[in-house]
Amino acid sequence: MNSTIDKFPDFGLTPHQRRQAVRGHYYEWPGMDGERGEIWCYSDRFSYRRGEMVALHVSSTAPSFSMAITRDGGTETKMFEKTGIAARWQDTPDQCSVVGCGWDASFEFRVGDDWPSGAYRVTLAADGRDGKPIRYHHIFIVSPQPGKKRGRVLQVAATGTWLSYNTWGGSNHYQGITGPNRDQYAPEVSTQRPWCRGFVVLPKEAPRVPLEVAVPPKTVPRYPHMEWAFATGHSKKYASSGWASYDSHFFRFAERASYAVDLASQHELHFSPEILDGYDCVVFVGHDEYWTWEMRDAVDAYVERGGHAARFAGNFMWQTRLEDEGRRQVCYKYRARAEDPVYRGGDVTRATNSWEAPEIGRPGAMTFGLNATKGLYAGWGGCAPRGVRGFPVYRPEHWAFAGTGIYYGDLLGADSHVYGYEVDGLDHEIRGGLPYPTSDSGAPDGLQILAVGMASQVEESADIAFEDQFLGDADGRFSAEMLFGEASDANLDKVKHSNGMIVNFPRGKGEVFHAGSCEWVAGLLKQDAMVERVTKNVLDRYLGKS
């Protein structure tokens, strides 16, 4: 199943366009399609329960549109259709990414009493000005009902990370049109805007972030996912976050494998932590980077009282705050110490900085055993582009590997490239050929390291011109400054070499399993039998089936 190719794919871009695809800031905004016309939509919330009203806010150049709602699970089930819904073009604030679009509600409907929990794709279609159809895809979640959920899995969608990467309107937590020169990322982003193109649906040929190219040494880095996005009109961040690239693949796998699985948004962990009650197993998948203090509280308390948390995800990095009843997410990130108001007279433990910032006092490993600051990049750019594509296994006798046939030193998931993009790690040492967390790593008591791969916080640059670097050393220098007080070369050397791991540990009456890679879901997408077996082993144990 190894899909490595010998040369970078060609999407018809010039060298200048390729560089613009990687270094430029392009995004979706109202009016971008000009004479052709367009239709956009967002809902007032990320998730709803049965019987609740959903308000859709639509802006369209067409006077009416049709709508279909499909549950996107192991099979696709059409739940609702309607035609002839009135629409109009609605004015949008320049800084809608920050303050929200403020559109009037265009259509409301009630979630059916027979709609099972899951992800619901909304497809809006209308006539463009040129007579050709225009479409937009939105998604909302139907949350589970309260009560005991024996034998059911709860998957928590990484909505905090979706929101952080959403480019619609011009700004997210990475790039933006804020600041005096309209060139800064936004420390505040709104939920009240459409999702960018590629977050809800993607064609099968859309590249993932890790390179599937056999990259010779000294090769100038290329980023096929961004080149494809630029060439096809998708968001630059489609491969970094969203339902289509990440969360959907676990949900579909679980249902097709006959697991009973419910879906909730991360925001519900924050406002309604009791949603975890009654589940024996709660799952987090994909790229799951942004969390509030309250979300962590919910998971920690759930595990302490006997719950089982399975995290098949990478990049546990940033603390956020939610404001305006959850409609606004705050994360100052790299500018936190200079700009976050809590540093000037607030509760500094709630600073929207990395969890590893000493002033926060709550390292990521306390919840999931690993953290992003000891992990990060693998398999793309100049960060281990020829490195391992799977997890090197050290403890094959562990229950998670039962029935896989895997041995000490084997690679788990290499054919489907499950190790990559961004990974989570831990300081460790090798004794007798086996890895153990160091005494100052912050690892929870009883943590076992099952697999370890190499990663980097710094893009190797000896053979790469600065203008050809995308990752560079900015993240490494941020970690150095945050952990050691200064972004010096000496401190950079302390953080630049890192790792990604699979770990397992008990907490209170419960247990945590963490496969610390964004790309674990690629093994489920590509039907990698070994990755599927490990996933089932974890689910079965945590559901009491084994």
Coordinates of C-alpha atoms in Angstrom, one line a residue:
M1 CA 0.0 0.0 0.0
N2 CA 3.1 2.2 0.1
S3 CA 2.2 5.2 -2.1
T4 CA 5.6 6.9 -2.3
I5 CA 6.2 8.5 -5.7
D6 CA 9.5 9.7 -7.3
K7 CA 8.6 13.3 -8.1
F8 CA 6.4 16.1 -6.9
P9 CA 3.0 16.3 -8.5
D10 CA 2.4 19.0 -11.0
F11 CA -0.7 21.1 -10.6
G12 CA 0.0 23.5 -13.4
L13 CA 1.5 26.3 -11.4
T14 CA 4.5 28.4 -12.3
P15 CA 7.5 28.6 -9.9
H16 CA 6.2 32.0 -8.8
Q17 CA 2.7 30.6 -8.1
R18 CA 4.1 27.7 -6.2
R19 CA 6.0 30.1 -3.9
Q20 CA 2.8 32.2 -3.6
A21 CA 0.9 29.1 -2.7
V22 CA 3.2 28.4 0.2
R23 CA 4.2 31.9 1.4
G24 CA 1.3 34.0 0.2
H25 CA -1.9 34.7 2.2
Y26 CA -5.0 33.8 0.2
Y27 CA -8.4 33.2 1.7
E28 CA -12.2 33.2 1.0
W29 CA -14.2 36.4 1.2
P30 CA -17.6 37.6 0.1
G31 CA -17.5 38.7 -3.5
M32 CA -14.4 36.7 -4.4
D33 CA -16.1 34.9 -7.3
G34 CA -17.2 38.1 -8.9
E35 CA -19.6 37.9 -11.8
R36 CA -20.1 34.2 -11.4
G37 CA -21.9 34.7 -8.1
E38 CA -21.6 32.8 -4.8
I39 CA -23.5 31.4 -1.8
W40 CA -22.2 31.2 1.8
C41 CA -23.7 29.9 5.0
Y42 CA -23.0 29.4 8.7
S43 CA -25.1 28.2 11.6
D44 CA -25.6 30.0 14.9
R45 CA -23.9 27.1 16.8
F46 CA -21.5 24.2 16.1
S47 CA -23.8 21.6 17.7
Y48 CA -27.4 20.9 18.6
R49 CA -29.5 18.2 20.3
R50 CA -32.6 16.6 19.0
G51 CA -35.6 19.0 19.0
E52 CA -33.5 22.1 19.0
M53 CA -33.8 24.8 16.3
V54 CA -30.9 25.3 13.8
A55 CA -30.6 28.8 12.4
L56 CA -28.8 29.1 9.1
H57 CA -27.3 32.5 8.1
V58 CA -27.0 32.6 4.3
S59 CA -25.7 35.3 2.0
S60 CA -26.3 34.6 -1.7
T61 CA -26.2 36.4 -5.0
A62 CA -29.1 34.3 -6.1
P63 CA -32.7 35.1 -4.9
S64 CA -33.3 31.5 -3.8
F65 CA -31.5 28.3 -3.1
S66 CA -32.1 24.6 -2.4
M67 CA -30.8 22.7 0.5
A68 CA -30.0 19.0 1.3
I69 CA -28.9 17.7 4.7
T70 CA -27.0 14.4 4.8
R71 CA -25.6 12.6 7.8
D72 CA -22.0 11.9 7.1
G73 CA -21.1 8.6 8.8
G74 CA -20.3 5.0 7.9
T75 CA -23.0 5.4 5.2
E76 CA -24.4 8.6 3.9
T77 CA -28.1 9.2 4.8
K78 CA -30.1 12.1 3.4
M79 CA -32.2 13.5 6.2
F80 CA -33.8 16.7 4.8
E81 CA -34.4 18.5 1.5
K82 CA -36.0 21.7 0.6
T83 CA -36.1 23.9 -2.5
G84 CA -37.1 27.5 -3.2
I85 CA -35.7 29.0 0.1
A86 CA -35.5 32.8 -0.2
A87 CA -32.1 34.4 0.0
R88 CA -30.3 37.7 -0.4
W89 CA -26.9 39.2 -0.4
Q90 CA -25.9 40.4 3.1
D91 CA -23.3 43.0 3.9
T92 CA -20.3 41.6 5.7
P93 CA -17.9 43.6 8.0
D94 CA -14.3 43.8 6.9
Q95 CA -13.1 42.1 10.1
C96 CA -15.7 39.4 10.0
S97 CA -13.1 36.8 10.9
V98 CA -12.8 38.6 14.3
V99 CA -16.3 40.1 15.0
G100 CA -18.5 37.7 13.0
C101 CA -20.5 38.2 9.8
G102 CA -23.6 39.5 11.6
W103 CA -26.0 38.2 8.9
D104 CA -29.7 37.8 9.5
A105 CA -30.9 34.2 9.9
S106 CA -32.2 33.0 6.5
F107 CA -33.8 29.7 7.4
E108 CA -34.6 27.8 10.6
F109 CA -35.5 24.1 11.1
R110 CA -35.8 21.7 14.0
V111 CA -33.5 18.8 14.5
G112 CA -35.6 15.7 14.1
D113 CA -36.3 13.5 17.1
D114 CA -35.1 10.5 15.0
W115 CA -31.8 12.1 13.9
P116 CA -28.9 10.1 15.5
S117 CA -25.9 11.9 16.9
G118 CA -23.3 12.6 14.2
A119 CA -22.1 15.1 11.6
Y120 CA -24.6 16.6 9.3
R121 CA -23.5 18.1 6.0
V122 CA -25.5 20.9 4.6
T123 CA -25.3 21.4 0.8
L124 CA -26.7 24.7 -0.5
A125 CA -27.2 25.1 -4.3
A126 CA -28.3 28.0 -6.4
D127 CA -28.1 29.4 -9.9
G128 CA -25.0 31.5 -10.6
R129 CA -25.2 34.7 -12.6
D130 CA -23.7 32.8 -15.6
G131 CA -26.4 30.1 -15.4
K132 CA -24.1 27.5 -13.9
P133 CA -24.8 26.2 -10.4
I134 CA -23.0 27.6 -7.4
R135 CA -22.7 25.5 -4.2
Y136 CA -21.5 25.7 -0.6
H137 CA -21.0 23.0 2.0
H138 CA -21.6 23.6 5.7
I139 CA -21.6 21.2 8.7
F140 CA -23.2 21.0 12.1
I141 CA -23.1 18.3 14.8
V142 CA -26.1 16.6 16.4
S143 CA -25.0 15.8 20.0
P144 CA -26.1 12.8 22.0
Q145 CA -28.9 12.8 24.4
P146 CA -28.1 12.6 28.2
G147 CA -28.0 9.2 29.9
K148 CA -26.0 6.1 30.3
K149 CA -24.2 5.1 27.1
R150 CA -23.0 1.6 27.8
G151 CA -21.1 0.2 24.8
R152 CA -21.0 3.5 22.9
V153 CA -18.0 5.6 22.0
L154 CA -18.1 9.4 22.2
Q155 CA -15.9 11.2 19.6
V156 CA -15.1 14.8 20.3
A157 CA -14.7 16.9 17.2
A158 CA -11.7 19.3 17.4
T159 CA -13.7 22.4 16.8
G160 CA -11.2 24.6 18.7
T161 CA -8.6 23.7 16.0
W162 CA -11.2 24.0 13.2
L163 CA -11.8 27.5 14.3
S164 CA -8.1 28.4 14.6
Y165 CA -7.4 27.4 11.0
N166 CA -10.5 28.7 9.3
T167 CA -9.4 31.2 6.7
W168 CA -12.8 32.5 5.7
G169 CA -12.9 36.3 5.9
G170 CA -9.2 36.8 5.9
S171 CA -7.9 36.0 9.4
N172 CA -7.2 33.0 11.6
H173 CA -4.6 32.2 14.3
Y174 CA -1.9 31.9 11.6
Q175 CA -2.3 34.6 9.0
G176 CA -4.6 37.6 8.7
I177 CA -5.7 41.0 7.7
T178 CA -5.6 42.5 11.2
G179 CA -3.2 45.0 12.7
P180 CA -2.1 48.5 11.4
N181 CA -0.7 47.0 8.2
R182 CA -3.4 44.4 7.7
D183 CA -0.8 41.6 7.9
Q184 CA -1.1 40.0 11.3
Y185 CA -2.8 36.9 12.5
A186 CA -5.9 37.4 14.6
P187 CA -5.7 36.6 18.4
E188 CA -9.5 36.6 18.4
V189 CA -11.6 34.6 15.9
S190 CA -15.4 34.3 15.5
T191 CA -17.5 31.2 15.1
Q192 CA -20.1 33.3 13.2
R193 CA -18.7 32.9 9.7
P194 CA -18.7 30.2 7.1
W195 CA -16.1 27.4 7.0
C196 CA -13.4 27.7 4.4
R197 CA -13.4 25.6 1.3
G198 CA -12.1 22.1 2.0
F199 CA -13.1 21.8 5.7
V200 CA -16.4 20.0 5.0
V201 CA -15.8 18.0 1.8
L202 CA -12.8 17.1 -0.2
P203 CA -12.1 15.1 -3.4
K204 CA -10.1 11.9 -2.9
E205 CA -7.1 13.3 -4.7
A206 CA -6.5 16.1 -2.3
P207 CA -3.0 15.7 -0.9
R208 CA -2.4 15.3 2.8
V209 CA 0.4 17.2 4.5
P210 CA 3.1 14.5 4.9
L211 CA 5.1 14.1 1.7
E212 CA 4.3 11.0 -0.3
V213 CA 7.4 11.8 -2.5
A214 CA 10.8 10.1 -2.3
V215 CA 12.8 13.3 -1.6
P216 CA 16.5 13.1 -2.6
P217 CA 18.9 14.9 -0.2
K218 CA 19.4 18.6 -0.8
T219 CA 16.0 18.9 -2.4
V220 CA 14.3 22.3 -2.1
P221 CA 11.1 21.6 0.0
R222 CA 7.8 21.5 -1.8
Y223 CA 4.3 21.5 -0.3
P224 CA 1.9 19.6 -2.6
H225 CA -1.1 20.2 -0.3
M226 CA -0.7 24.0 -0.6
E227 CA 0.0 23.9 -4.3
W228 CA -3.1 21.8 -4.8
A229 CA -5.2 24.3 -2.7
F230 CA -3.9 27.3 -4.7
A231 CA -4.5 25.5 -8.0
T232 CA -8.1 24.4 -7.2
G233 CA -9.5 27.3 -5.1
H234 CA -9.4 25.5 -1.8
S235 CA -8.3 27.0 1.5
K236 CA -4.6 27.0 2.2
K237 CA -5.4 25.3 5.5
Y238 CA -7.7 22.5 4.2
A239 CA -5.1 19.9 5.0
S240 CA -4.4 21.3 8.5
S241 CA -7.8 21.0 10.0
G242 CA -11.5 20.3 9.5
W243 CA -14.0 17.5 9.3
A244 CA -13.0 16.4 5.8
S245 CA -9.3 15.9 6.4
Y246 CA -9.4 14.5 10.0
D247 CA -12.4 13.9 12.2
S248 CA -14.5 12.3 9.5
H249 CA -12.1 9.4 8.9
F250 CA -12.3 8.0 12.4
F251 CA -16.1 8.5 12.6
R252 CA -16.7 6.6 9.3
F253 CA -14.2 3.9 10.3
A254 CA -15.9 3.3 13.7
E255 CA -19.4 3.0 12.2
R256 CA -18.3 0.7 9.4
A257 CA -16.5 -1.4 12.0
S258 CA -19.9 -1.7 13.8
Y259 CA -19.0 0.5 16.8
A260 CA -21.9 2.6 18.1
V261 CA -20.4 6.1 18.1
D262 CA -21.7 9.5 19.0
L263 CA -20.3 12.9 18.2
A264 CA -19.9 16.1 20.2
S265 CA -18.1 19.4 19.7
Q266 CA -15.1 20.4 21.8
H267 CA -17.1 23.5 22.8
E268 CA -19.6 21.2 24.6
L269 CA -16.7 19.9 26.8
H270 CA -16.2 23.5 27.8
F271 CA -19.8 24.5 28.6
S272 CA -21.4 21.1 29.3
P273 CA -18.7 18.7 30.7
E274 CA -21.4 16.3 31.8
I275 CA -21.7 15.3 28.2
L276 CA -18.9 12.8 29.0
D277 CA -21.0 11.1 31.7
G278 CA -22.2 7.7 30.8
Y279 CA -19.5 6.9 28.3
D280 CA -16.8 4.2 28.9
C281 CA -14.7 5.5 26.1
V282 CA -14.1 9.1 24.7
V283 CA -12.0 9.6 21.6
F284 CA -10.0 12.6 20.2
V285 CA -8.6 12.3 16.7
G286 CA -6.6 14.1 14.0
H287 CA -5.2 17.6 14.5
D288 CA -6.3 18.6 18.0
E289 CA -4.2 21.6 18.9
Y290 CA -6.3 24.2 20.8
W291 CA -8.0 23.6 24.2
T292 CA -9.5 25.7 27.0
W293 CA -8.7 25.1 30.7
E294 CA -12.3 23.9 31.1
M295 CA -12.0 21.3 28.4
R296 CA -9.0 19.8 30.1
D297 CA -10.8 19.9 33.4
A298 CA -13.7 17.9 31.8
V299 CA -11.4 15.2 30.5
D300 CA -9.2 15.0 33.6
A301 CA -12.3 14.6 35.9
Y302 CA -13.8 12.0 33.5
V303 CA -10.7 9.8 33.6
E304 CA -10.2 10.2 37.3
R305 CA -13.6 8.8 38.0
G306 CA -13.1 5.8 35.8
G307 CA -13.4 7.0 32.2
H308 CA -11.1 5.9 29.3
A309 CA -9.7 8.6 27.0
A310 CA -8.2 7.5 23.7
R311 CA -6.3 10.2 21.8
F312 CA -5.3 9.3 18.2
A313 CA -4.2 12.9 17.6
G314 CA -1.2 15.2 17.5
N315 CA -0.1 18.7 18.5
F316 CA -1.5 19.3 22.0
M317 CA -0.1 22.9 22.2
W318 CA -2.2 26.0 23.0
Q319 CA -4.5 27.2 25.7
T320 CA -7.5 29.2 24.5
R321 CA -10.2 31.2 26.1
L322 CA -13.9 31.4 25.0
E323 CA -15.8 34.6 25.2
D324 CA -19.2 35.9 24.1
E325 CA -20.9 32.6 25.1
G326 CA -18.5 30.7 23.0
R327 CA -18.9 32.7 19.8
R328 CA -15.3 34.1 20.1
Q329 CA -12.1 32.2 20.6
V330 CA -9.0 34.0 22.0
C331 CA -5.4 32.8 21.5
Y332 CA -2.6 35.3 21.4
K333 CA 0.0 32.5 20.9
Y334 CA 3.5 33.8 20.1
R335 CA 2.4 37.4 21.1
A336 CA 0.8 36.3 24.4
R337 CA 3.4 37.6 26.9
A338 CA 3.4 40.9 25.1
E339 CA -0.3 41.3 24.4
D340 CA -2.6 39.0 26.3
P341 CA -4.4 41.2 28.9
V342 CA -4.1 38.5 31.7
Y343 CA -0.4 39.3 31.9
R344 CA -1.3 42.8 32.9
G345 CA -3.5 42.0 35.8
G346 CA -5.5 38.8 35.4
D347 CA -5.3 35.1 36.1
V348 CA -2.0 34.3 34.4
T349 CA -2.8 30.6 34.5
R350 CA -5.3 31.3 31.8
A351 CA -2.8 32.9 29.5
T352 CA -3.4 31.9 25.8
N353 CA 0.1 30.7 25.5
S354 CA 1.6 27.2 25.1
W355 CA 0.6 24.8 27.8
E356 CA 4.3 24.4 28.6
A357 CA 4.7 28.1 29.6
P358 CA 5.8 27.9 33.2
E359 CA 3.4 30.6 34.3
I360 CA 0.4 28.5 33.3
G361 CA 1.6 25.6 35.5
R362 CA -0.3 22.9 33.6
P363 CA 1.9 21.0 31.2
G364 CA 0.1 19.1 28.5
A365 CA 1.5 15.8 29.6
M366 CA -0.7 16.1 32.8
T367 CA -3.8 15.3 30.7
F368 CA -2.6 13.2 27.7
G369 CA 0.9 12.1 28.7
L370 CA 2.6 14.0 25.8
N371 CA 2.9 17.5 24.6
A372 CA 3.6 19.4 21.4
T373 CA 6.7 21.2 22.7
K374 CA 8.6 18.0 22.9
G375 CA 7.2 16.9 19.5
L376 CA 6.1 18.7 16.4
Y377 CA 7.2 18.3 12.7
A378 CA 7.9 15.1 10.8
G379 CA 7.7 14.1 7.2
W380 CA 7.2 17.5 5.5
G381 CA 9.3 20.5 4.5
G382 CA 12.8 20.2 5.8
C383 CA 11.7 18.3 8.9
A384 CA 12.7 14.6 8.6
P385 CA 11.5 14.5 4.9
R386 CA 13.1 11.1 4.6
G387 CA 12.3 9.9 8.1
V388 CA 10.1 7.0 9.3
R389 CA 6.5 7.0 8.1
G390 CA 5.3 4.8 10.9
F391 CA 5.8 4.5 14.7
P392 CA 9.0 2.5 15.7
V393 CA 7.6 0.0 18.2
Y394 CA 9.5 -0.8 21.4
R395 CA 7.0 -2.7 23.5
P396 CA 5.2 -5.1 21.1
E397 CA 3.9 -7.2 24.0
H398 CA 1.6 -4.4 25.1
W399 CA -2.1 -5.2 24.9
A400 CA -2.6 -2.4 22.2
F401 CA -0.5 -4.5 19.8
A402 CA -2.3 -7.9 20.3
G403 CA -2.9 -9.7 17.1
T404 CA -0.9 -7.3 14.9
G405 CA 2.1 -9.6 14.5
I406 CA 4.3 -6.6 15.2
Y407 CA 7.8 -7.1 16.7
Y408 CA 10.3 -5.0 18.5
G409 CA 11.8 -2.5 16.0
D410 CA 9.0 -2.8 13.5
L411 CA 7.2 0.2 12.1
L412 CA 3.5 0.6 12.9
G413 CA 1.5 2.2 10.1
A414 CA 4.4 3.0 7.7
D415 CA 2.5 1.9 4.6
S416 CA -0.3 4.4 5.3
H417 CA 2.0 7.1 6.7
V418 CA 0.4 7.5 10.2
Y419 CA 3.5 9.1 11.6
G420 CA 3.7 12.7 10.5
Y421 CA 2.7 16.2 10.0
E422 CA 2.7 17.1 13.7
V423 CA 3.4 14.7 16.6
D424 CA 3.5 14.9 20.4
G425 CA 6.5 13.7 22.4
L426 CA 8.2 13.6 25.8
D427 CA 11.7 13.7 27.2
H428 CA 12.9 10.2 27.6
E429 CA 16.0 8.0 27.9
I430 CA 16.9 4.5 26.6
R431 CA 17.8 1.9 29.1
G432 CA 18.3 -1.7 28.1
G433 CA 17.0 -1.0 24.7
L434 CA 13.7 0.4 26.0
P435 CA 12.4 4.0 26.4
Y436 CA 11.5 5.5 29.7
P437 CA 10.3 9.0 30.6
T438 CA 13.0 11.1 32.3
S439 CA 12.4 12.1 35.9
D440 CA 11.8 15.8 34.9
S441 CA 9.7 15.0 31.8
G442 CA 6.4 15.7 33.5
A443 CA 5.1 12.3 32.6
P444 CA 2.2 11.0 34.7
D445 CA 3.0 8.1 37.1
G446 CA 2.9 4.7 35.4
L447 CA 3.3 6.0 31.9
Q448 CA 4.6 3.4 29.4
I449 CA 6.2 4.4 26.2
L450 CA 5.2 2.0 23.5
A451 CA 6.7 3.5 20.4
V452 CA 9.0 6.5 19.6
G453 CA 9.8 8.3 16.3
M454 CA 12.0 11.3 15.6
A455 CA 10.8 14.8 14.9
S456 CA 12.1 18.3 14.7
Q457 CA 11.1 21.8 15.7
V458 CA 13.6 23.3 13.3
E459 CA 13.6 23.0 9.5
E460 CA 17.0 21.7 8.4
S461 CA 18.5 24.5 6.4
A462 CA 22.1 23.8 5.6
D463 CA 21.2 23.1 1.9
I464 CA 18.0 25.2 1.7
A465 CA 17.9 28.9 1.0
F466 CA 15.9 31.0 3.5
E467 CA 13.3 32.0 0.9
D468 CA 12.6 28.4 0.3
Q469 CA 11.9 27.6 3.9
F470 CA 8.3 27.5 5.2
L471 CA 8.8 26.2 8.7
G472 CA 12.2 27.6 9.4
D473 CA 13.2 27.9 13.1
A474 CA 10.5 30.2 14.4
D475 CA 8.7 27.6 16.4
G476 CA 11.9 26.3 17.8
R477 CA 12.9 29.8 18.9
F478 CA 9.5 30.4 20.5
S479 CA 9.9 27.1 22.5
A480 CA 13.4 28.2 23.5
E481 CA 12.2 31.6 24.7
M482 CA 9.1 30.2 26.5
L483 CA 11.0 27.4 28.3
F484 CA 14.4 29.0 28.9
G485 CA 13.7 32.7 28.8
E486 CA 15.7 33.6 25.7
A487 CA 15.5 32.5 22.0
S488 CA 19.3 32.1 21.8
D489 CA 21.1 29.6 19.5
A490 CA 22.2 27.7 22.6
N491 CA 18.6 27.4 23.8
L492 CA 17.4 26.5 20.3
D493 CA 19.8 23.5 20.4
K494 CA 18.0 22.3 23.6
V495 CA 14.6 22.1 21.9
K496 CA 15.1 21.4 18.2
H497 CA 15.5 17.6 18.4
S498 CA 12.2 16.0 19.4
N499 CA 10.0 13.0 19.0
G500 CA 6.6 11.5 18.6
M501 CA 5.2 8.7 20.8
I502 CA 2.5 6.2 21.6
V503 CA 2.0 6.0 25.4
N504 CA -0.5 4.5 27.8
F505 CA -1.0 5.3 31.5
P506 CA -3.5 4.9 34.3
R507 CA -5.1 7.9 36.2
G508 CA -7.3 7.5 39.2
K509 CA -9.9 4.9 38.3
G510 CA -9.4 5.4 34.6
E511 CA -6.9 5.2 31.8
V512 CA -5.4 7.1 28.8
F513 CA -4.0 5.8 25.5
H514 CA -2.3 8.4 23.3
A515 CA -1.0 7.8 19.8
G516 CA 0.5 11.2 19.4
S517 CA 0.3 11.9 15.6
C518 CA -2.1 14.0 13.6
E519 CA -2.0 11.4 10.8
W520 CA -3.2 8.3 12.7
V521 CA -6.5 8.7 10.8
A522 CA -4.6 8.2 7.5
G523 CA -4.2 4.6 8.5
L524 CA -8.0 4.3 8.9
L525 CA -8.6 6.2 5.6
K526 CA -6.2 3.9 3.8
Q527 CA -7.5 0.7 5.5
D528 CA -4.1 -0.2 7.0
A529 CA -4.9 -3.5 8.7
M530 CA -2.3 -3.1 11.5
V531 CA -3.5 0.4 12.4
E532 CA -7.1 -0.7 12.3
R533 CA -6.3 -3.6 14.7
V534 CA -4.6 -1.3 17.2
T535 CA -7.5 1.1 17.0
K536 CA -10.0 -1.7 17.7
N537 CA -7.8 -3.1 20.5
V538 CA -8.0 0.3 22.3
L539 CA -11.7 0.7 21.7
D540 CA -12.6 -2.9 22.7
R541 CA -10.6 -2.7 25.9
Y542 CA -12.1 0.7 26.8
L543 CA -15.6 -0.5 26.0
G544 CA -15.1 -3.6 28.1
K545 CA -15.2 -6.0 25.2
S546 CA -11.8 -7.5 25.7

